[in-house]
mmCIF file of C-alpha atoms in Angstrom:
data_model
loop_
_atom_site.group_PDB
_atom_site.id
_atom_site.type_symbol
_atom_site.label_atom_id
_atom_site.label_comp_id
_atom_site.label_asym_id
_atom_site.label_seq_id
_atom_site.Cartn_x
_atom_site.Cartn_y
_atom_site.Cartn_z
ATOM 1 C CA MET W 24 -11.812 31.209 -4.893
ATOM 2 C CA LEU W 25 -10.587 29.112 -7.821
ATOM 3 C CA ASP W 26 -7.208 30.842 -7.586
ATOM 4 C CA ALA W 27 -6.968 29.823 -3.945
ATOM 5 C CA VAL W 28 -7.876 26.210 -4.799
ATOM 6 C CA ARG W 29 -5.295 26.187 -7.578
ATOM 7 C CA GLN W 30 -2.591 27.541 -5.282
ATOM 8 C CA LEU W 31 -3.416 24.910 -2.621
ATOM 9 C CA VAL W 32 -3.381 22.020 -5.108
ATOM 10 C CA ARG W 33 -0.147 23.323 -6.661
ATOM 11 C CA SER W 34 1.507 23.542 -3.229
ATOM 12 C CA LEU W 35 0.514 19.961 -2.418
ATOM 13 C CA ARG W 36 1.605 18.703 -5.832
ATOM 14 C CA LEU W 37 5.044 20.332 -5.430
ATOM 15 C CA SER W 38 5.304 18.726 -2.002
ATOM 16 C CA ALA W 39 4.415 15.326 -3.521
ATOM 17 C CA ARG W 40 7.079 15.707 -6.219
ATOM 18 C CA GLU W 41 9.733 16.714 -3.660
ATOM 19 C CA ALA W 42 8.839 13.665 -1.546
ATOM 20 C CA GLU W 43 9.108 11.433 -4.632
ATOM 21 C CA ARG W 44 12.467 12.949 -5.646
ATOM 22 C CA ARG W 45 14.072 12.597 -2.231
ATOM 23 C CA THR W 46 12.618 9.301 -1.013
ATOM 24 C CA GLY W 47 11.021 7.454 -3.954
ATOM 25 C CA LEU W 48 7.723 7.427 -2.023
ATOM 26 C CA SER W 49 4.395 8.992 -2.717
ATOM 27 C CA MET W 50 3.304 11.803 -0.416
ATOM 28 C CA ALA W 51 0.643 9.524 1.057
ATOM 29 C CA GLN W 52 3.206 6.852 1.950
ATOM 30 C CA LEU W 53 5.486 9.493 3.501
ATOM 31 C CA PHE W 54 2.583 10.891 5.544
ATOM 32 C CA VAL W 55 1.792 7.407 6.922
ATOM 33 C CA LEU W 56 5.479 6.898 7.867
ATOM 34 C CA GLN W 57 5.485 10.229 9.714
ATOM 35 C CA GLN W 58 2.349 9.300 11.632
ATOM 36 C CA LEU W 59 3.865 5.977 12.694
ATOM 37 C CA ALA W 60 7.012 7.802 13.825
ATOM 38 C CA GLU W 61 4.935 10.063 16.052
ATOM 39 C CA GLU W 62 2.744 7.273 17.432
ATOM 40 C CA PRO W 63 4.297 3.773 17.128
ATOM 41 C CA ASP W 64 2.318 0.524 17.278
ATOM 42 C CA LEU W 65 -0.959 1.689 15.726
ATOM 43 C CA SER W 66 -3.784 -0.463 14.396
ATOM 44 C CA LEU W 67 -5.125 0.155 10.908
ATOM 45 C CA GLY W 68 -8.237 1.824 12.307
ATOM 46 C CA GLU W 69 -6.209 4.061 14.593
ATOM 47 C CA LEU W 70 -3.998 5.065 11.677
ATOM 48 C CA ALA W 71 -7.030 5.877 9.563
ATOM 49 C CA ARG W 72 -8.330 8.191 12.317
ATOM 50 C CA ARG W 73 -4.935 9.917 12.680
ATOM 51 C CA THR W 74 -4.769 10.555 8.935
ATOM 52 C CA PHE W 75 -8.455 11.617 8.689
ATOM 53 C CA THR W 76 -9.001 9.148 5.822
ATOM 54 C CA ASP W 77 -10.850 6.014 4.843
ATOM 55 C CA ARG W 78 -9.602 2.740 6.337
ATOM 56 C CA SER W 79 -9.454 1.002 2.968
ATOM 57 C CA SER W 80 -7.207 3.767 1.593
ATOM 58 C CA VAL W 81 -4.799 3.429 4.549
ATOM 59 C CA SER W 82 -4.815 -0.352 4.094
ATOM 60 C CA VAL W 83 -3.604 -0.032 0.508
ATOM 61 C CA VAL W 84 -0.807 2.427 1.437
ATOM 62 C CA THR W 85 0.452 0.442 4.383
ATOM 63 C CA SER W 86 0.493 -2.783 2.358
ATOM 64 C CA ARG W 87 2.916 -1.127 -0.067
ATOM 65 C CA LEU W 88 5.085 0.064 2.813
ATOM 66 C CA VAL W 89 5.142 -3.388 4.370
ATOM 67 C CA ARG W 90 6.186 -4.955 1.076
ATOM 68 C CA ALA W 91 8.948 -2.352 0.781
ATOM 69 C CA GLY W 92 10.277 -3.255 4.219
ATOM 70 C CA LEU W 93 9.578 0.203 5.676
ATOM 71 C CA VAL W 94 6.750 -0.847 7.988
ATOM 72 C CA ALA W 95 6.373 -4.007 10.038
ATOM 73 C CA ARG W 96 2.983 -5.599 10.593
ATOM 74 C CA THR W 97 2.842 -7.656 13.818
ATOM 75 C CA ARG W 98 0.080 -9.403 15.708
ATOM 76 C CA SER W 99 -1.226 -7.867 18.916
ATOM 77 C CA PRO W 100 -0.132 -9.822 22.004
ATOM 78 C CA GLU W 101 -3.639 -9.448 23.407
ATOM 79 C CA ASP W 102 -5.372 -10.779 20.293
ATOM 80 C CA ALA W 103 -3.358 -12.575 17.574
ATOM 81 C CA ARG W 104 -6.060 -11.754 15.013
ATOM 82 C CA ARG W 105 -5.362 -8.012 15.298
ATOM 83 C CA ALA W 106 -2.463 -6.438 13.468
ATOM 84 C CA ARG W 107 -0.297 -3.585 14.740
ATOM 85 C CA LEU W 108 1.872 -1.329 12.551
ATOM 86 C CA ALA W 109 5.317 0.146 13.371
ATOM 87 C CA LEU W 110 8.284 1.619 11.540
ATOM 88 C CA THR W 111 11.188 -0.659 10.713
ATOM 89 C CA ARG W 112 14.770 0.493 11.142
ATOM 90 C CA ARG W 113 14.907 0.999 7.370
ATOM 91 C CA GLY W 114 11.736 3.104 7.480
ATOM 92 C CA SER W 115 13.151 5.301 10.264
ATOM 93 C CA ALA W 116 16.375 5.857 8.350
ATOM 94 C CA LEU W 117 14.465 6.899 5.220
ATOM 95 C CA LEU W 118 12.209 9.210 7.200
ATOM 96 C CA ALA W 119 15.243 10.984 8.690
ATOM 97 C CA ARG W 120 16.131 12.422 5.280
ATOM 98 C CA ALA W 121 12.584 12.970 4.041
ATOM 99 C CA PRO W 122 10.775 16.358 3.753
ATOM 100 C CA ARG W 123 7.597 16.990 5.706
ATOM 101 C CA ALA W 124 4.506 15.645 3.960
ATOM 102 C CA GLY W 125 2.117 18.213 2.516
ATOM 103 C CA GLN W 126 -0.827 16.695 4.424
ATOM 104 C CA GLU W 127 0.940 17.367 7.732
ATOM 105 C CA ARG W 128 1.514 21.006 6.867
ATOM 106 C CA LEU W 129 -2.087 21.339 5.702
ATOM 107 C CA ILE W 130 -3.465 19.864 8.924
ATOM 108 C CA GLU W 131 -1.269 22.218 10.999
ATOM 109 C CA ALA W 132 -2.396 25.218 8.961
ATOM 110 C CA VAL W 133 -6.060 24.377 9.464
ATOM 111 C CA GLY W 134 -5.429 23.789 13.189
ATOM 112 C CA ARG W 135 -4.092 27.332 13.546
ATOM 113 C CA MET W 136 -7.387 28.803 12.264
ATOM 114 C CA PRO W 137 -10.031 29.923 14.790
ATOM 115 C CA MET W 138 -12.725 27.310 15.323
ATOM 116 C CA ALA W 139 -15.450 29.444 13.769
ATOM 117 C CA ARG W 140 -13.390 29.922 10.601
ATOM 118 C CA ARG W 141 -12.643 26.186 10.455
ATOM 119 C CA ARG W 142 -16.322 25.285 10.663
ATOM 120 C CA HIS W 143 -17.211 27.867 8.025
ATOM 121 C CA LEU W 144 -14.463 26.556 5.720
ATOM 122 C CA GLY W 145 -15.582 22.964 6.345
ATOM 123 C CA GLY W 146 -19.151 23.856 5.359
ATOM 124 C CA LEU W 147 -18.038 25.583 2.176
ATOM 125 C CA LEU W 148 -15.819 22.626 1.153
ATOM 126 C CA LYS W 149 -18.650 20.122 1.829
ATOM 127 C CA ASP W 150 -20.976 22.199 -0.376
ATOM 128 C CA LEU W 151 -18.332 22.238 -3.119
ATOM 129 C CA ILE W 152 -17.785 18.476 -2.899
ATOM 130 C CA TYR W 153 -21.532 17.835 -2.995
ATOM 131 C CA ASN W 154 -22.033 20.074 -6.015
ATOM 132 C CA MET W 155 -19.185 18.263 -7.796
ATOM 133 C CA GLY W 156 -20.936 14.936 -7.238
ATOM 134 C CA ALA W 157 -18.043 13.565 -5.172
ATOM 135 C CA ALA W 158 -19.813 13.367 -1.814
ATOM 136 C CA THR W 159 -20.214 9.597 -1.986
ATOM 137 C CA GLU W 160 -16.484 8.879 -2.418
ATOM 138 C CA PRO W 161 -14.609 7.826 0.748
ATOM 139 C CA PRO W 162 -11.822 10.162 1.917
ATOM 140 C CA ARG W 163 -8.505 8.937 0.595
ATOM 141 C CA LEU W 164 -4.904 9.906 1.281
ATOM 142 C CA LEU W 165 -3.750 12.811 -0.885
ATOM 143 C CA PHE W 166 -1.930 11.980 -4.137
ATOM 144 C CA ASP W 167 -1.538 8.268 -3.538
ATOM 145 C CA ASP W 168 -1.609 7.823 -7.288
ATOM 146 C CA GLU W 169 0.648 5.309 -8.949
ATOM 147 C CA GLU W 170 -0.004 6.750 -12.387
ATOM 148 C CA GLU W 171 1.199 10.173 -11.206
ATOM 149 C CA ARG W 172 4.270 8.583 -9.660
ATOM 150 C CA MET W 173 5.043 6.846 -12.924
ATOM 151 C CA LYS W 174 4.687 10.134 -14.814
ATOM 152 C CA ILE W 175 7.135 11.748 -12.376
ATOM 153 C CA ARG W 176 9.639 8.953 -12.908
ATOM 154 C CA LEU W 177 9.296 9.189 -16.702
ATOM 155 C CA ARG W 178 9.742 12.958 -16.601
ATOM 156 C CA SER W 179 12.925 12.532 -14.556
ATOM 157 C CA LEU W 180 14.263 10.101 -17.167
ATOM 158 C CA ILE W 181 13.691 12.372 -20.170
ATOM 159 C CA PRO W 182 16.905 14.461 -19.703
ATOM 160 C CA VAL W 183 18.956 11.280 -19.258
ATOM 161 C CA LEU W 184 17.494 9.693 -22.374
ATOM 162 C CA ALA W 185 18.070 12.888 -24.324
ATOM 163 C CA LEU W 186 21.745 12.964 -23.345
ATOM 164 C CA VAL W 187 22.138 9.311 -24.326
ATOM 165 C CA ALA W 188 20.536 9.955 -27.702
ATOM 166 C CA LEU W 189 22.669 13.069 -28.224
ATOM 167 C CA ALA W 190 25.839 11.181 -27.355
ATOM 168 C CA GLY W 191 24.929 8.409 -29.772
ATOM 169 C CA GLY W 192 24.113 10.797 -32.598
ATOM 170 C CA CYS W 193 27.135 13.054 -32.199
ATOM 171 C CA THR W 194 29.916 10.514 -31.931
ATOM 172 C CA PRO W 195 32.755 11.926 -34.088
ATOM 173 C CA LYS W 196 33.843 9.817 -37.036
ATOM 174 C CA PRO W 197 37.472 8.712 -36.948
ATOM 175 C CA LYS W 198 39.748 10.863 -39.110
ATOM 176 C CA PRO W 199 41.403 9.030 -42.021
ATOM 177 C CA ALA W 200 45.042 8.141 -41.425
ATOM 178 C CA PRO W 201 47.526 10.192 -43.509
ATOM 179 C CA PRO W 202 48.919 8.288 -46.493
ATOM 180 C CA ALA W 203 52.184 6.509 -45.784
ATOM 181 C CA ALA W 204 55.225 7.049 -47.964
ATOM 182 C CA THR W 205 55.395 3.347 -48.639
ATOM 183 C CA PRO W 206 51.943 1.754 -48.517
ATOM 184 C CA THR W 207 51.935 -1.464 -46.543
ATOM 185 C CA PRO W 208 49.059 -3.903 -46.168
ATOM 186 C CA THR W 209 47.003 -3.212 -43.033
ATOM 187 C CA PRO W 210 46.107 -6.335 -41.142
ATOM 188 C CA THR W 211 42.404 -6.801 -40.502
ATOM 189 C CA PRO W 212 41.722 -6.274 -36.814
ATOM 190 C CA VAL W 213 40.195 -9.109 -34.914
ATOM 191 C CA VAL W 214 37.245 -7.922 -32.838
ATOM 192 C CA VAL W 215 36.780 -9.949 -29.653
ATOM 193 C CA THR W 216 33.433 -9.554 -27.995
ATOM 194 C CA VAL W 217 33.477 -10.149 -24.259
ATOM 195 C CA GLU W 218 30.066 -11.020 -22.924
ATOM 196 C CA PRO W 219 29.346 -9.610 -19.484
ATOM 197 C CA THR W 220 29.123 -12.171 -16.723
ATOM 198 C CA PRO W 221 25.476 -12.383 -15.713
ATOM 199 C CA THR W 222 24.705 -11.516 -12.135
ATOM 200 C CA PRO W 223 23.330 -14.587 -10.406
ATOM 201 C CA VAL W 224 19.711 -14.190 -9.346
ATOM 202 C CA PRO W 225 19.191 -15.371 -5.782
ATOM 203 C CA THR W 226 16.763 -18.202 -5.445
ATOM 204 C CA PRO W 227 14.051 -17.571 -2.879
ATOM 205 C CA SER W 228 14.789 -19.621 0.215
ATOM 206 C CA MET W 229 12.467 -20.817 2.916
ATOM 207 C CA GLU W 230 15.130 -19.728 5.392
ATOM 208 C CA THR W 231 13.940 -16.112 4.917
ATOM 209 C CA ILE W 232 10.755 -16.788 6.888
ATOM 210 C CA PRO W 233 10.482 -18.225 10.421
ATOM 211 C CA VAL W 234 10.236 -21.954 10.985
ATOM 212 C CA ASP W 235 7.482 -21.528 13.552
ATOM 213 C CA VAL W 236 4.030 -21.123 11.987
ATOM 214 C CA ALA W 237 2.808 -19.066 14.961
ATOM 215 C CA GLU W 238 5.669 -16.592 14.365
ATOM 216 C CA ILE W 239 4.763 -16.320 10.667
ATOM 217 C CA ASN W 240 1.191 -15.444 11.634
ATOM 218 C CA ARG W 241 2.410 -12.966 14.279
ATOM 219 C CA ARG W 242 4.546 -11.108 11.766
ATOM 220 C CA GLY W 243 1.576 -10.679 9.422
ATOM 221 C CA TYR W 244 3.150 -11.361 6.028
ATOM 222 C CA LEU W 245 -0.336 -11.751 4.506
ATOM 223 C CA THR W 246 -2.833 -8.880 4.347
ATOM 224 C CA ASP W 247 -6.514 -9.517 4.987
ATOM 225 C CA ALA W 248 -9.147 -8.641 2.391
ATOM 226 C CA PHE W 249 -11.970 -6.396 3.585
ATOM 227 C CA PHE W 250 -15.557 -6.328 2.276
ATOM 228 C CA ASP W 251 -18.455 -3.902 1.984
ATOM 229 C CA PHE W 252 -21.623 -4.466 4.022
ATOM 230 C CA ASP W 253 -23.565 -7.575 2.949
ATOM 231 C CA LYS W 254 -21.141 -8.107 0.011
ATOM 232 C CA SER W 255 -18.688 -10.822 -0.988
ATOM 233 C CA ASP W 256 -17.266 -9.017 -4.049
ATOM 234 C CA ILE W 257 -13.529 -8.298 -3.994
ATOM 235 C CA ARG W 258 -13.074 -4.543 -3.652
ATOM 236 C CA PRO W 259 -10.313 -2.639 -5.552
ATOM 237 C CA ASP W 260 -8.279 -2.118 -2.383
ATOM 238 C CA ALA W 261 -8.649 -5.828 -1.548
ATOM 239 C CA LYS W 262 -7.495 -6.780 -5.060
ATOM 240 C CA GLU W 263 -4.277 -4.816 -4.494
ATOM 241 C CA SER W 264 -3.709 -6.409 -1.094
ATOM 242 C CA LEU W 265 -4.367 -9.896 -2.494
ATOM 243 C CA ALA W 266 -1.987 -9.239 -5.391
ATOM 244 C CA GLY W 267 0.740 -8.668 -2.786
ATOM 245 C CA ASP W 268 -0.358 -11.800 -0.930
ATOM 246 C CA ALA W 269 -0.211 -13.829 -4.124
ATOM 247 C CA THR W 270 3.345 -12.662 -4.835
ATOM 248 C CA TRP W 271 4.433 -13.770 -1.362
ATOM 249 C CA LEU W 272 2.592 -17.098 -1.630
ATOM 250 C CA ARG W 273 4.139 -17.880 -5.039
ATOM 251 C CA LYS W 274 7.563 -17.172 -3.527
ATOM 252 C CA TYR W 275 6.932 -19.738 -0.769
ATOM 253 C CA PRO W 276 5.009 -22.510 -2.593
ATOM 254 C CA THR W 277 5.004 -24.953 0.373
ATOM 255 C CA VAL W 278 3.114 -22.621 2.703
ATOM 256 C CA GLN W 279 -0.413 -23.912 3.495
ATOM 257 C CA PHE W 280 -3.067 -21.586 4.884
ATOM 258 C CA THR W 281 -6.726 -21.081 5.716
ATOM 259 C CA VAL W 282 -8.917 -18.170 4.688
ATOM 260 C CA GLU W 283 -11.461 -17.367 7.397
ATOM 261 C CA GLY W 284 -14.649 -15.573 6.367
ATOM 262 C CA HIS W 285 -15.897 -13.026 8.949
ATOM 263 C CA CYS W 286 -18.905 -10.709 9.170
ATOM 264 C CA ASP W 287 -20.126 -7.856 11.359
ATOM 265 C CA GLU W 288 -22.800 -8.332 14.023
ATOM 266 C CA ARG W 289 -25.805 -7.364 11.920
ATOM 267 C CA GLY W 290 -28.039 -10.126 10.534
ATOM 268 C CA THR W 291 -28.841 -13.635 11.789
ATOM 269 C CA ARG W 292 -26.212 -16.214 12.677
ATOM 270 C CA GLU W 293 -27.234 -18.471 9.809
ATOM 271 C CA TYR W 294 -27.142 -15.688 7.218
ATOM 272 C CA ASN W 295 -23.707 -14.513 8.350
ATOM 273 C CA MET W 296 -22.274 -18.048 8.310
ATOM 274 C CA ALA W 297 -23.305 -18.302 4.636
ATOM 275 C CA LEU W 298 -21.980 -14.783 3.883
ATOM 276 C CA GLY W 299 -18.640 -15.570 5.572
ATOM 277 C CA ASP W 300 -18.368 -18.729 3.465
ATOM 278 C CA ARG W 301 -18.911 -16.697 0.252
ATOM 279 C CA ARG W 302 -16.255 -14.176 1.329
ATOM 280 C CA ALA W 303 -13.667 -16.852 2.154
ATOM 281 C CA ASN W 304 -14.226 -18.586 -1.176
ATOM 282 C CA ALA W 305 -14.153 -15.290 -3.089
ATOM 283 C CA VAL W 306 -10.656 -14.690 -1.668
ATOM 284 C CA LYS W 307 -9.613 -18.254 -2.552
ATOM 285 C CA GLU W 308 -10.880 -17.893 -6.141
ATOM 286 C CA TYR W 309 -9.171 -14.545 -6.623
ATOM 287 C CA LEU W 310 -5.857 -15.930 -5.351
ATOM 288 C CA GLY W 311 -6.326 -18.835 -7.772
ATOM 289 C CA SER W 312 -6.710 -16.352 -10.637
ATOM 290 C CA LEU W 313 -3.333 -14.918 -9.624
ATOM 291 C CA GLY W 314 -1.554 -18.261 -9.829
ATOM 292 C CA VAL W 315 -1.854 -19.598 -6.281
ATOM 293 C CA ASP W 316 -2.592 -23.352 -6.210
ATOM 294 C CA GLY W 317 -6.035 -23.923 -4.715
ATOM 295 C CA SER W 318 -4.930 -27.156 -3.017
ATOM 296 C CA ARG W 319 -2.888 -25.021 -0.603
ATOM 297 C CA ILE W 320 -6.006 -23.095 0.538
ATOM 298 C CA LYS W 321 -8.657 -24.160 3.014
ATOM 299 C CA THR W 322 -11.693 -22.018 3.792
ATOM 300 C CA VAL W 323 -13.860 -21.715 6.866
ATOM 301 C CA SER W 324 -16.679 -19.351 7.876
ATOM 302 C CA TYR W 325 -17.036 -17.926 11.370
ATOM 303 C CA GLY W 326 -19.844 -15.550 10.440
ATOM 304 C CA LYS W 327 -20.172 -13.040 13.271
ATOM 305 C CA GLU W 328 -19.010 -15.487 15.963
ATOM 306 C CA ARG W 329 -15.367 -14.329 16.185
ATOM 307 C CA PRO W 330 -15.324 -10.490 15.890
ATOM 308 C CA PHE W 331 -12.028 -8.637 15.675
ATOM 309 C CA CYS W 332 -13.687 -5.573 17.191
ATOM 310 C CA THR W 333 -16.580 -5.448 19.669
ATOM 311 C CA GLU W 334 -17.758 -1.855 19.383
ATOM 312 C CA HIS W 335 -21.138 -1.134 17.806
ATOM 313 C CA ASP W 336 -20.296 1.348 15.048
ATOM 314 C CA GLU W 337 -19.345 1.345 11.371
ATOM 315 C CA ASP W 338 -15.635 1.667 12.017
ATOM 316 C CA CYS W 339 -15.703 -1.507 14.085
ATOM 317 C CA TRP W 340 -18.038 -3.354 11.716
ATOM 318 C CA GLN W 341 -15.660 -2.640 8.810
ATOM 319 C CA LYS W 342 -12.855 -4.366 10.696
ATOM 320 C CA ASN W 343 -15.016 -7.482 11.079
ATOM 321 C CA ARG W 344 -16.015 -7.796 7.392
ATOM 322 C CA ARG W 345 -12.969 -9.622 6.141
ATOM 323 C CA GLY W 346 -11.248 -12.653 4.707
ATOM 324 C CA HIS W 347 -8.564 -13.394 7.317
ATOM 325 C CA PHE W 348 -5.393 -15.378 6.622
ATOM 326 C CA VAL W 349 -4.001 -18.044 9.009
ATOM 327 C CA VAL W 350 -0.884 -19.931 7.913
ATOM 328 C CA THR W 351 -1.239 -23.565 8.965
ATOM 329 C CA ALA W 352 1.973 -25.173 7.601
ATOM 330 C CA ARG W 353 5.325 -24.020 6.301
#
């Protein structure tokens, strides 16, 4: 059994390295792009269901793809508070030369198994996960690991660095000139150092974002921060999303915005109004720790009064537990 597990993990690892080599993306990011190519205009919850993973994991991956310009986040025409995801032209071009993600091949392989075998395999894997003590961890996208990606990049640089070092250590010394019949004084050469002309760094311009505030909100430049039930602590996935938000906000220092605190339907109205206020201010404080001027940020709590989703299940409740961004001035 362990041999089979090792072979499966090795196959997926090789697939991840091939994706990294050919596209510069992690296998998780490539898998998300492929899902968006098959089914455009998905919400974050719909994408999580298609990838069989946790919504917070998908949120982290898509935030990276949005910042890379491979995925566009737009507001739903039916409800401006809901975001939709779709491939950009650049994302489609990259996907055209990308290999198939290992997750996709794994899902297809499992789908070809008889239902009884699938259920049996699922039961065995659940037992294994439980015995390993990993049953409480949410399902995440395979190999979305920045540390692993960095290791891959460093490994790819080792041969290049070795060649540079070899070239520097093996430079042949100039042979001495043969003695002249009549020695003449050799003039001292004048070494002229030509400094390379620095490449001008473009200054961020407000012209790169729309003039209309409603259009800025529709495009979804800022990623909402999601919370656990009855909590106002900033989760790890929210920290990563807010780090990307802070980078964008520092680039456009005149943008003013409001952070709305939202809750799910459980609990009293008064309790959720207070919880939403704590969530909005937690987002504001975290952005302040990342260098965003607090005078640009207003906060408001809507508690459970303005839900993003109206179903009565955990998937829907998770969508409503958030700090939501609304740009108010450019």
